[in-house]
Coordinates of C-alpha atoms in Angstrom, one line a residue:
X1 CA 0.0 0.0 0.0
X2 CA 1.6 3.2 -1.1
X3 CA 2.2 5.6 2.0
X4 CA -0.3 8.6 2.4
X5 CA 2.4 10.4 4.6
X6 CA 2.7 14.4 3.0
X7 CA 6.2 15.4 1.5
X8 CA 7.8 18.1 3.3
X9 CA 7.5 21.4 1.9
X10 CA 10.8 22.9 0.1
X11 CA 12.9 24.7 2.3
X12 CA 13.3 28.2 1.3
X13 CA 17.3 29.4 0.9
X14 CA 16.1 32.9 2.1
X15 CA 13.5 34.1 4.2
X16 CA 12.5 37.6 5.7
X17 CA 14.2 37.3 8.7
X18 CA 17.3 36.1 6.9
X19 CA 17.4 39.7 6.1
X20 CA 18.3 41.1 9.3
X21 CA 20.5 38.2 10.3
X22 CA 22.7 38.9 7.5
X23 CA 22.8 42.6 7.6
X24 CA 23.5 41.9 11.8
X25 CA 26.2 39.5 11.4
X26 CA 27.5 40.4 8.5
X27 CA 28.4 43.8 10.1
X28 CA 29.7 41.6 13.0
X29 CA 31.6 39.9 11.3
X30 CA 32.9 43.0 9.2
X31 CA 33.6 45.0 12.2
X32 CA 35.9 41.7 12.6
X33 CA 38.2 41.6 9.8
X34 CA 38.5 45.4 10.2
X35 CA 40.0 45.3 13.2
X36 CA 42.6 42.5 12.7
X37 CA 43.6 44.4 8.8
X38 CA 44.1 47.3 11.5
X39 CA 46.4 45.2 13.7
X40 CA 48.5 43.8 10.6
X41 CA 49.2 47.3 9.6
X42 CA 49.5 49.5 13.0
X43 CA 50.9 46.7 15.1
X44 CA 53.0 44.5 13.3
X45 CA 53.8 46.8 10.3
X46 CA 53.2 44.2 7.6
X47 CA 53.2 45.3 3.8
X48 CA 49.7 46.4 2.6
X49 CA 50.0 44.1 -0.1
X50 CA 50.7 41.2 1.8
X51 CA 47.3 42.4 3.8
X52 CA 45.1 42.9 1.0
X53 CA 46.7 40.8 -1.5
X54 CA 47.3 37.7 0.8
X55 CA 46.0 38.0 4.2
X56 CA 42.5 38.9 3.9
X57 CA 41.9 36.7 0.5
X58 CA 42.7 33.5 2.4
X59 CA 40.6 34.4 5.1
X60 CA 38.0 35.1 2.6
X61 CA 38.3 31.6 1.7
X62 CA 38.3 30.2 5.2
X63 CA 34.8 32.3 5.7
X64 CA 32.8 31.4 2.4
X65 CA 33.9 27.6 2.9
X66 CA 32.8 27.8 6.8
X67 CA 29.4 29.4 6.3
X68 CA 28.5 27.5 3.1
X69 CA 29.4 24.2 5.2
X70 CA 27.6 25.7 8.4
X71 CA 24.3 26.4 6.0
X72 CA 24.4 23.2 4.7
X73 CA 24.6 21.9 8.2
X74 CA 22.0 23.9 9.2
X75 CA 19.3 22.6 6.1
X76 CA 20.2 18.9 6.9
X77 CA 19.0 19.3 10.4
X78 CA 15.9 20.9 8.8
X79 CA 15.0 18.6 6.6
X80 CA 15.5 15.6 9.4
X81 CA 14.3 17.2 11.4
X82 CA 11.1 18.6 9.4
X83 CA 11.4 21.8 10.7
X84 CA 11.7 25.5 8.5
X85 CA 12.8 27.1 11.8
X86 CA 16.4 26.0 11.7
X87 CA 19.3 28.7 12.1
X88 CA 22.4 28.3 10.9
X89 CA 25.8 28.2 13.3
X90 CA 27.2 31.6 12.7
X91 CA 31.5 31.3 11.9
X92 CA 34.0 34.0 11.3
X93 CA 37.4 35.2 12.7
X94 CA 38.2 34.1 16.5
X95 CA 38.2 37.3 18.1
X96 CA 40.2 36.6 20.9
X97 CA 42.6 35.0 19.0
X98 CA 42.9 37.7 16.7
X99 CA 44.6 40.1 19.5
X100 CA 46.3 36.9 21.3
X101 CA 48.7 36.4 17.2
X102 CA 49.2 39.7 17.0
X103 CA 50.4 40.7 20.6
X104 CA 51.8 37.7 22.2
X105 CA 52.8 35.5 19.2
X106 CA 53.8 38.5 16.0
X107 CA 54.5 41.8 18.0
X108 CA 57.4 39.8 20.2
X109 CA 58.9 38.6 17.0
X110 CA 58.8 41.6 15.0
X111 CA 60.3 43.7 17.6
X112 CA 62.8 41.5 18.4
X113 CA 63.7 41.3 14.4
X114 CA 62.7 44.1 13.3
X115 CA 61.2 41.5 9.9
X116 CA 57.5 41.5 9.8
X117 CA 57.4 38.6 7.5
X118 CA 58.9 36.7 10.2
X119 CA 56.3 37.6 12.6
X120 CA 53.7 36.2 10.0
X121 CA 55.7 33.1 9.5
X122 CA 55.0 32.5 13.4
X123 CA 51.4 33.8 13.1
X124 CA 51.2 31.0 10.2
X125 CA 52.8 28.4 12.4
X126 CA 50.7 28.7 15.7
X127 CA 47.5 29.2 13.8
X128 CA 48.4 25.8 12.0
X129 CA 49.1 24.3 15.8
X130 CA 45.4 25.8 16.7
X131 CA 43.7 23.9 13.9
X132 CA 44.9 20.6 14.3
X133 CA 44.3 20.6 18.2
X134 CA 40.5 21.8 17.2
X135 CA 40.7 18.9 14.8
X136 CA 41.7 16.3 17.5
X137 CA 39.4 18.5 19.6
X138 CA 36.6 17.2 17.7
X139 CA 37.0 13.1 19.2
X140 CA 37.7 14.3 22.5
X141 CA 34.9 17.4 22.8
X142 CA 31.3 15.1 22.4
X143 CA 32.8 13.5 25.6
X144 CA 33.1 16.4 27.5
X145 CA 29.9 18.3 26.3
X146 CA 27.9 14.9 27.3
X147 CA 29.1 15.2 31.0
X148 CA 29.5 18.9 31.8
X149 CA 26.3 20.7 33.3
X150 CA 24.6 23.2 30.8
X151 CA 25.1 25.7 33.5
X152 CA 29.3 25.5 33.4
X153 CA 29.0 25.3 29.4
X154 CA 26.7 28.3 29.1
X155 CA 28.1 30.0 32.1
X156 CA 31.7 30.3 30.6
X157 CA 29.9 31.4 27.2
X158 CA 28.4 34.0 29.0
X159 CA 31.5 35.4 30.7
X160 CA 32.9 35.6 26.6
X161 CA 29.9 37.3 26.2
X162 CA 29.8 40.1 28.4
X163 CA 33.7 40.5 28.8
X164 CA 35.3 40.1 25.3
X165 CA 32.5 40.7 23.0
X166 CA 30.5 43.3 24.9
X167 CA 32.9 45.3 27.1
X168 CA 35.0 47.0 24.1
X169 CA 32.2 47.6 21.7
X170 CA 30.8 49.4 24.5
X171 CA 33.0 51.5 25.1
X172 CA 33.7 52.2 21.9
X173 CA 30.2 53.4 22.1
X174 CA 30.0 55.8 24.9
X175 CA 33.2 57.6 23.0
X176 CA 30.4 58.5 20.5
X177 CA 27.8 57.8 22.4
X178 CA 25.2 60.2 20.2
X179 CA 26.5 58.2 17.5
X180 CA 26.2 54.4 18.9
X181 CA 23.4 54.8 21.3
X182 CA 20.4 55.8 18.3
X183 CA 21.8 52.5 16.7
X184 CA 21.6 50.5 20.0
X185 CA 17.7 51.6 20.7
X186 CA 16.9 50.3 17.6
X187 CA 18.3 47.2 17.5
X188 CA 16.8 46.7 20.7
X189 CA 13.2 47.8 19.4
X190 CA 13.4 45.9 15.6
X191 CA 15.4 42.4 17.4
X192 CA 14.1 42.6 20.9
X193 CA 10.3 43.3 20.2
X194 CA 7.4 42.7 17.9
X195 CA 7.5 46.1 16.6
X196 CA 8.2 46.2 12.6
X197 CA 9.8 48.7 10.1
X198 CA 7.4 50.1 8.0
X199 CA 7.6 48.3 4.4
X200 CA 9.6 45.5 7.0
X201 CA 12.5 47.4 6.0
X202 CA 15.5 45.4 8.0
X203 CA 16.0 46.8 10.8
X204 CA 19.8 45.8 10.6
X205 CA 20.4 47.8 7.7
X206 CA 18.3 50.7 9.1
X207 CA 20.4 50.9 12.1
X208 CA 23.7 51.0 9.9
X209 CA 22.4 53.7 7.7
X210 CA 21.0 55.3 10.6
X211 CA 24.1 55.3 12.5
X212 CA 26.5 56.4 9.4
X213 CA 24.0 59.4 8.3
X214 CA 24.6 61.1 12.3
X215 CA 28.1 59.9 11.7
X216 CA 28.9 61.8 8.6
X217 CA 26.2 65.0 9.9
X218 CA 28.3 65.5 12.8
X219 CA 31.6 65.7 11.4
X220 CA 33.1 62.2 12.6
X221 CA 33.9 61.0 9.1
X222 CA 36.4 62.7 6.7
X223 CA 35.9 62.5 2.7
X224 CA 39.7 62.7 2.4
X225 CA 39.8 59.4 4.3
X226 CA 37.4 57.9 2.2
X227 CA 38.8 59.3 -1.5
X228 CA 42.7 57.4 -0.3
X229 CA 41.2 54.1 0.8
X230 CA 39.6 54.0 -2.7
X231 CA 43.0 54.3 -4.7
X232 CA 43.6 50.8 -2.6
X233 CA 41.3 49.0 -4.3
X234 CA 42.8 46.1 -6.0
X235 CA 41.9 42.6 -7.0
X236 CA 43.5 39.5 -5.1
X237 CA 43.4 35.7 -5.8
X238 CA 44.4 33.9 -2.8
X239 CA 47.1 30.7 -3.5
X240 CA 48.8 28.4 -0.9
X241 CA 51.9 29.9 1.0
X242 CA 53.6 26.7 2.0
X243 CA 57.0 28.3 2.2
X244 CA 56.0 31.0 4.4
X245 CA 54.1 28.1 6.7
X246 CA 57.1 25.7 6.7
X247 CA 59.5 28.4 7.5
X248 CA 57.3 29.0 10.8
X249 CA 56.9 25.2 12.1
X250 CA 60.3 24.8 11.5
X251 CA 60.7 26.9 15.4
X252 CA 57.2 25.9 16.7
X253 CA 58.6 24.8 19.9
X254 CA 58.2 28.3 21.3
X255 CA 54.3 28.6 19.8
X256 CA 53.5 25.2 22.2
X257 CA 53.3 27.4 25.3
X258 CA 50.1 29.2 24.0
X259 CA 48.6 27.0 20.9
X260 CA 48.2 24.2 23.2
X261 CA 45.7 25.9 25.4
X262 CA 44.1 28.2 23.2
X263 CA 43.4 25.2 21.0
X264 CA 41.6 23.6 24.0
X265 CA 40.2 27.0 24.4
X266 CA 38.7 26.6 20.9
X267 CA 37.4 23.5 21.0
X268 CA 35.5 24.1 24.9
X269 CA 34.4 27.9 22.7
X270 CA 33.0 25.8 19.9
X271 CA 31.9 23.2 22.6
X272 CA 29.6 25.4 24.4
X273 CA 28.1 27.3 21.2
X274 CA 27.4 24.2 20.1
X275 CA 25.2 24.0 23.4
X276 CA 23.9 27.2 23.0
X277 CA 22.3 26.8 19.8
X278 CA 20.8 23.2 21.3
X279 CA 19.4 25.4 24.6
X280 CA 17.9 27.8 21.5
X281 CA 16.1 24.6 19.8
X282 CA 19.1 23.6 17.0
X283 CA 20.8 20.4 18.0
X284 CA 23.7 19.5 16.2
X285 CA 26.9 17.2 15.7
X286 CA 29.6 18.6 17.6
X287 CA 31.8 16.6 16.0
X288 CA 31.0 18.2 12.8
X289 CA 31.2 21.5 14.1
X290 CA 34.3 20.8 15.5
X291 CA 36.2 18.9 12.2
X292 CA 35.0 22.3 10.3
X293 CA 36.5 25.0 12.5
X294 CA 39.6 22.9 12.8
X295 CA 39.8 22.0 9.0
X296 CA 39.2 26.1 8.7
X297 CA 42.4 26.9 10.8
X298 CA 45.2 24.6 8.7
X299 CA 43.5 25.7 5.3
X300 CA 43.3 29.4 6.3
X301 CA 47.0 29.2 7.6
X302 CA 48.4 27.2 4.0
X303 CA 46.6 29.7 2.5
X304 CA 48.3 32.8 4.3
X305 CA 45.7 33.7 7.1
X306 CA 46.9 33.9 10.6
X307 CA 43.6 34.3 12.1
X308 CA 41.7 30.9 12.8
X309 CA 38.5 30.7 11.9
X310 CA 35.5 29.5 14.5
X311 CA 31.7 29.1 15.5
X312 CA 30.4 32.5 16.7
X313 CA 28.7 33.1 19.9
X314 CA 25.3 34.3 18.9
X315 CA 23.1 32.2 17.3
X316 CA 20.2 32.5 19.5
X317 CA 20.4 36.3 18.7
X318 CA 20.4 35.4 15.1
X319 CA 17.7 32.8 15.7
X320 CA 15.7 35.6 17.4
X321 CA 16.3 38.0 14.4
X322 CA 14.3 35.1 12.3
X323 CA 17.4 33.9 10.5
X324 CA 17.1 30.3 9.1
X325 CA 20.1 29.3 6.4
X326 CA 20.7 31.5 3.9
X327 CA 22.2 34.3 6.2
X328 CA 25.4 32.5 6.9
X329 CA 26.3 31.3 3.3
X330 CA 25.5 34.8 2.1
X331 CA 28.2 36.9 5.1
X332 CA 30.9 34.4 3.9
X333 CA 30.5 35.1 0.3
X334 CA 29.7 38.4 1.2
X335 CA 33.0 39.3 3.3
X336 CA 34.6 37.0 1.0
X337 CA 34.5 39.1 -1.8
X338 CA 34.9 42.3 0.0
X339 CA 38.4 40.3 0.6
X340 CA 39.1 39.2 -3.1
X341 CA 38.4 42.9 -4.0
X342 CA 40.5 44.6 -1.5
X343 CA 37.6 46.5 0.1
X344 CA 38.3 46.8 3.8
X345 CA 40.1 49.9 4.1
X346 CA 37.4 51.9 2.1
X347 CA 34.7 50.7 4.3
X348 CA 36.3 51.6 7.4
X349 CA 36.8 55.0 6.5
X350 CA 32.9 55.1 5.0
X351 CA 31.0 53.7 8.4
X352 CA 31.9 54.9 11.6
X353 CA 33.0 52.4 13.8
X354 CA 29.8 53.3 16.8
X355 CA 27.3 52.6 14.2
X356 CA 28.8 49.2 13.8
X357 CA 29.8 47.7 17.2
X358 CA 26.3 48.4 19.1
X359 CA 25.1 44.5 17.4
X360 CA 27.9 43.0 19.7
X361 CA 26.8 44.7 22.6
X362 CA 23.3 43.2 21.7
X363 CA 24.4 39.9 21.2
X364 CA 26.3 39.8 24.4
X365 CA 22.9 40.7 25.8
X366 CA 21.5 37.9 24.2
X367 CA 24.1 35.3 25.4
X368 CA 24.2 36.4 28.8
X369 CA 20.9 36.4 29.4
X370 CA 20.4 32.8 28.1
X371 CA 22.6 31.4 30.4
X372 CA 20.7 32.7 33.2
X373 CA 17.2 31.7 31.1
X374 CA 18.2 27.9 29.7
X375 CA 19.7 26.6 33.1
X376 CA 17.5 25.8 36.6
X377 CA 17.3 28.7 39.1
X378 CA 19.0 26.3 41.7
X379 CA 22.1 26.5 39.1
X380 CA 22.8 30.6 39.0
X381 CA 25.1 30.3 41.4
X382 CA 27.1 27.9 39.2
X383 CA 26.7 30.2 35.8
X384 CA 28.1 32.9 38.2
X385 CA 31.1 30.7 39.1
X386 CA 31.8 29.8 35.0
X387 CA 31.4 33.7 34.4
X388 CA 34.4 34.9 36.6
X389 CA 37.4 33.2 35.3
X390 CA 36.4 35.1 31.9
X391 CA 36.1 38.2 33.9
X392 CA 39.9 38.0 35.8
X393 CA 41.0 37.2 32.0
X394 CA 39.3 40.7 30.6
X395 CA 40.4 42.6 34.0
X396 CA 44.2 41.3 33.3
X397 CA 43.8 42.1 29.8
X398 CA 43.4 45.4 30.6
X399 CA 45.8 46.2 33.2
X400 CA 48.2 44.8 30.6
X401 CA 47.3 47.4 28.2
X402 CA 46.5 49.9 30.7
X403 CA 50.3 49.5 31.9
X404 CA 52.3 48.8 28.5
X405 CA 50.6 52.2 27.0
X406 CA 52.7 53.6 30.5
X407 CA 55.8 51.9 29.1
X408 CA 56.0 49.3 32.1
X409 CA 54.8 45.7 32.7
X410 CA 53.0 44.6 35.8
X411 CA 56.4 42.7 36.8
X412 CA 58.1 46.2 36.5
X413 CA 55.8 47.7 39.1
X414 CA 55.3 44.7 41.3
X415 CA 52.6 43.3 42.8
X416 CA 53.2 44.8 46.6
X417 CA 52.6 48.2 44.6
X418 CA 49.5 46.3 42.7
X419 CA 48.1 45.2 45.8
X420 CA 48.7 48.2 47.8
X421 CA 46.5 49.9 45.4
X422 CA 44.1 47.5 45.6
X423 CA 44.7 45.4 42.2
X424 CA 44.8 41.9 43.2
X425 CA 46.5 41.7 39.4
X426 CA 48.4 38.1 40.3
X427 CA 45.3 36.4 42.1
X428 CA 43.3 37.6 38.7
X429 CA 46.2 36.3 36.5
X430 CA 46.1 32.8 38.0
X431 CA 42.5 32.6 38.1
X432 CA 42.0 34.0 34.5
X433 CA 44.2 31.6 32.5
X434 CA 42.7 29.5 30.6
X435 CA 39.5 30.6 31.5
X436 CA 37.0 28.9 29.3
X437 CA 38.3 25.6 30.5
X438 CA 38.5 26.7 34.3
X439 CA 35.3 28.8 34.2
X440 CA 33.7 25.0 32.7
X441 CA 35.6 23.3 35.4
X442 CA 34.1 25.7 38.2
X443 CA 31.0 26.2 37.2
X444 CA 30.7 22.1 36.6
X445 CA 32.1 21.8 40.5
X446 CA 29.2 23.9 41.9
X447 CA 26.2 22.9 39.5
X448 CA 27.6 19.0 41.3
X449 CA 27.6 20.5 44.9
X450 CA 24.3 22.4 44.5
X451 CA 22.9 19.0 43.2
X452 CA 24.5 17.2 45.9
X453 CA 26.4 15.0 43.3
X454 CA 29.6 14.8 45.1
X455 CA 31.3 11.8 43.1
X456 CA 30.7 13.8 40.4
X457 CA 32.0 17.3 42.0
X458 CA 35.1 15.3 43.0
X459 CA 35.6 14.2 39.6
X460 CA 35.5 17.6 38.1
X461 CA 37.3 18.9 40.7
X462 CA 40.0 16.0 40.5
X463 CA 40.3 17.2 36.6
X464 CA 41.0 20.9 37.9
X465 CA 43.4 19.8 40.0
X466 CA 45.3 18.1 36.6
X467 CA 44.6 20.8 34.4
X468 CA 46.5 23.2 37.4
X469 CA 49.0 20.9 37.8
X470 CA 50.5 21.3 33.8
X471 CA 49.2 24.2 32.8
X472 CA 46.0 24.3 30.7
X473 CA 44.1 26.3 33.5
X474 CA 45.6 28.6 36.0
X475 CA 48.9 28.2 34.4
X476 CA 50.9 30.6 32.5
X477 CA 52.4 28.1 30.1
X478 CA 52.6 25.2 29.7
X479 CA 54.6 22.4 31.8
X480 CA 55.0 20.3 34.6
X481 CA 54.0 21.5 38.3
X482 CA 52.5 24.8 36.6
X483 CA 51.1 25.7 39.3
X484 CA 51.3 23.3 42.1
X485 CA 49.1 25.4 44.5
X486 CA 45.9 26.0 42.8
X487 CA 46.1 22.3 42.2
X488 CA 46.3 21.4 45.6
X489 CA 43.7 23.3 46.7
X490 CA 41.7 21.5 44.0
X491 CA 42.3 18.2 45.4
X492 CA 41.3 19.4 48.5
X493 CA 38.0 20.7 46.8
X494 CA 38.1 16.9 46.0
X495 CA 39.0 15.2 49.0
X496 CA 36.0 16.9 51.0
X497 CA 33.5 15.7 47.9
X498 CA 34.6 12.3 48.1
X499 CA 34.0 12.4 52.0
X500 CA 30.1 13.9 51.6
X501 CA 29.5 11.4 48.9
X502 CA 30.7 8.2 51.6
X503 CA 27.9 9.5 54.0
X504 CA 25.3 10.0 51.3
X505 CA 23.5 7.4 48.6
X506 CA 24.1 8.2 45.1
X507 CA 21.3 9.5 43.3
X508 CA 20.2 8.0 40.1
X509 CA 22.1 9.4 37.4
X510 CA 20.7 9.4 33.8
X511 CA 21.4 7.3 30.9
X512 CA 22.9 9.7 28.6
X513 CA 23.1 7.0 25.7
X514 CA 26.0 7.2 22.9
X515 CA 24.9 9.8 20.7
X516 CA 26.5 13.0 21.4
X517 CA 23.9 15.1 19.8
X518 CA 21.7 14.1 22.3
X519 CA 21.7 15.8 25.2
X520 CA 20.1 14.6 28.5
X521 CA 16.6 14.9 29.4
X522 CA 16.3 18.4 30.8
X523 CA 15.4 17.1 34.3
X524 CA 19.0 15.7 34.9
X525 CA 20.2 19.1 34.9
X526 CA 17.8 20.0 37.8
X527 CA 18.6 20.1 41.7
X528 CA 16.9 17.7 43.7
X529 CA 14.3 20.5 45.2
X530 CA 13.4 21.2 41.5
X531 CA 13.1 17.7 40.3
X532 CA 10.8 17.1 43.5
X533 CA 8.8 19.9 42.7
X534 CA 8.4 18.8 38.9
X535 CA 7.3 15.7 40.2
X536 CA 4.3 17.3 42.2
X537 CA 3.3 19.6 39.5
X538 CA 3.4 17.0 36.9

């Protein structure tokens, strides 16, 4: 008997709200590669041709490969999943790891030599180094993200959020505040709300040209910037630099110290945006996810890019905006031309800079509030716990800065003088290296406690100790007895688990099954109180 059961109906490649996804992220990620063509040619002093001509076309080819794969992803799970609600994984240029090449891997190099290309051979090298520990990353992360608490996963996602993707837009809007702040309100009105455009103009774009039209009124742009980055325009075709990568692995030992754990900061980043979009309704393969942004990182680098490619934070933002597929694949094609043509310095001299950044201050809105939203109200304590690593990490950051534009170093001024003045600058270095993994760890420790899951808090808290002990979290490189303290106190944390768990009966934990795309039945992240509760109202 021939089935009766209805087809699906074709999934659309573009939708309304695909609109405003694309003009949001696509100015997210164009704010992006802005900034790090800015870097390569302040910082490091690398040729403009090398930039437009090399640089930014292989990154071009990292970002239209990544999002085409990500939309392609992203209509899979629709169709399997017989849904026309699917958003796509956002994916551009790390932005952590844009500032960590430049300053701590290219700037020490190039000063040292005084040879820019030598700096980018290293860039090449360690961004290399990233990819393939993503790449292994991706057997190793479905492991991790099928026993870690949402709370710890979204809680470190949400100290990114509102440290490193929020803190410097916004204050980069307040410098032009009459500028930035128009742009802000309505982003919040057209992505927050219900209200609508009239015509259902996109409220992205309206906030651009909103933004650019003050900008220009009040004297913050100069046509004489804007007629010299046009005589830049030129035409690049991006083609493998082998020679210039091989020249840099050949002295990777040096590059260990940081690739090592800001690879396994990549993989826990694309880890918990992975969970992210599953909180937001969008389930998939982490393993995928992960084999893509590590496969982005050794192409981008063979081609020339020292910036590594990776999963955005954001996609319940986008999700909210009504994007569905076609957003993605058109930003990398998008910015991928922009690339080819050599476009980047004439668009940053046409938008102003506090019309563009107020859509990361809204996404970090978005992020941070989920992890309060998608976790049990027993477990804010622990998304509190995940957030603070992230938070030493951004204060350190800053101090660093704050103190190098003096012309000294923290160790120069010392830390009685720090303390005295009340900067606890070497408890917040400790405690903010390698913060997505220790803000996991953390957060994973007190989501346990709160449950009263205390094999499972000593475990976690047995793996901190570990981590201390060579250097992945609370470490400043890489090596043996790190930092010997922070792991003892660790294995305290563990000892007195292990002792509450003897006097206590374990409690039922859930059959998590072997597909990693699965998560757990919500109730498994609950504390006891809540589950009892669920079982009264149910």
């Amino acid at each position: 008997m021939a089935s009766t059961r209805p087809s699906p109906a074709p999934l659309p490649y573009w939708v309304r709200g695909d609109t405003n996804a694309f003009f949001g992220f696509g100015v997210n990620v164009l704010v992006n590669v802005l900034t790090l063509t800015g870097l390569c040619l302040a910082v490091v002093n690398l040729p403009e041709g090398e930039v437009f001509g090399t640089i930014l076309p292989a990154l071009g080819i990292a970002l239209v490969a990544g999002n085409i794969y990500y939309t392609y992803l992203a209509r899979r799970l629709a169709r399997r999943e017989n849904r026309s609600d699917v958003t796509a994984l956002p994916y551009g240029p790390s932005v952590p790891h844009m500032f960590i090449v430049i300053f701590v891997i290219m700037l020490p190099i190039y000063l040292r030599t005084q040879d820019p290309v030598r700096a980018w051979e290293a860039g090449l090298a360690w961004a290399f180094i990233i990819g393939v520990i993503v790449l292994i990353g991706a057997f190793v992360g479905p492991y991790i993200r099928r026993y870690a608490p949402r709370a710890a996963l979204l809680g470190t996602l949400a100290g990114i959020s509102i440290t490193f993707i929020s803190m410097n837009p916004a204050g980069q809007m307040w410098r032009l505040a009459w500028v930035a702040l128009p742009v802000f309100a309505l982003l919040l009105i057209g992505l927050l709300t219900d209200v609508k455009l009239p015509f259902n103009f996109p409220i992205g774009l309206a906030a651009l040209l909103l933004g650019t039209a003050i900008g220009w009124a009040g004297g913050a742009m100069s046509v004489p910037d804007v007629t010299a980055a046009a005589r830049d325009i030129a035409i690049a075709v991006p083609s493998f630099k082998i020679d210039l990568l091989a020249a840099g692995l050949a002295d990777m030992a040096p590059l260990l110290a940081t690739a090592i754990p800001l690879g396994v900061y990549n993989f826990t980043e694309g880890m918990t945006n992975v969970e992210s979009a599953a909180t937001a309704g969008d389930n998939y393969n982490l393993r995928s996810v992960l084999l893509a942004d590590g496969a982005g990182a050794v192409v981008g680098a063979a081609l020339g890019s020292p910036f590594p490619p990776a999963v955005y934070v954001g996609h319940p933002g986008w999700k909210a905006a009504g994007g569905r597929s076609g957003y993605s694949m058109a930003t990398g094609v998008v910015i991928a031309v922009l690339c080819f043509l050599g476009m980047f310095g004439l668009l940053g001299a046409i938008f102003p800079t506090a019309a563009i950044v107020p859509i990361l201050l809204y996404i970090g809105l978005l992020i941070g509030a989920q992890a309060f939203q998608a976790t049990p109200r027993a477990h804010a304590a622990a998304v509190v716990a995940a957030l603070i690593p992230n938070i030493a990490a951004w204060a350190t950051g800053q101090i660093d800065n704050a103190l190098a534009a003096a012309g000294t170093t923290a160790a120069a001024v010392g830390d009685e003088a720090l303390n005295g003045a009340g900067v606890v600058y070497d408890g917040l270095l400790v405690l903010g290296q390698g913060a997505i993994l220790a803000g996991l760890v953390l957060g994973a420790v007190v989501v346990f406690i709160i449950d009263k899951r205390f094999v499972r808090a000593a475990i976690f808290a047995g793996t901190g100790a570990v981590l201390s002990f060579i250097g992945l979290i609370h470490g400043e490189r890489i090596e043996w007895n790190a930092n010997g303290q922070v792991a003892l106190g660790y294995l305290f944390v563990a000892a007195i688990c292990a002792v509450f768990a003897l006097g206590r009966p374990a409690p039922r934990e859930p059959d998590l099954g072997e597909d990693d795309v699965d998560r757990a039945d919500p109730a498994a992240d609950r504390s006891d109180g809540e589950q009892r509760t669920s079982a009264l109202s149910g």
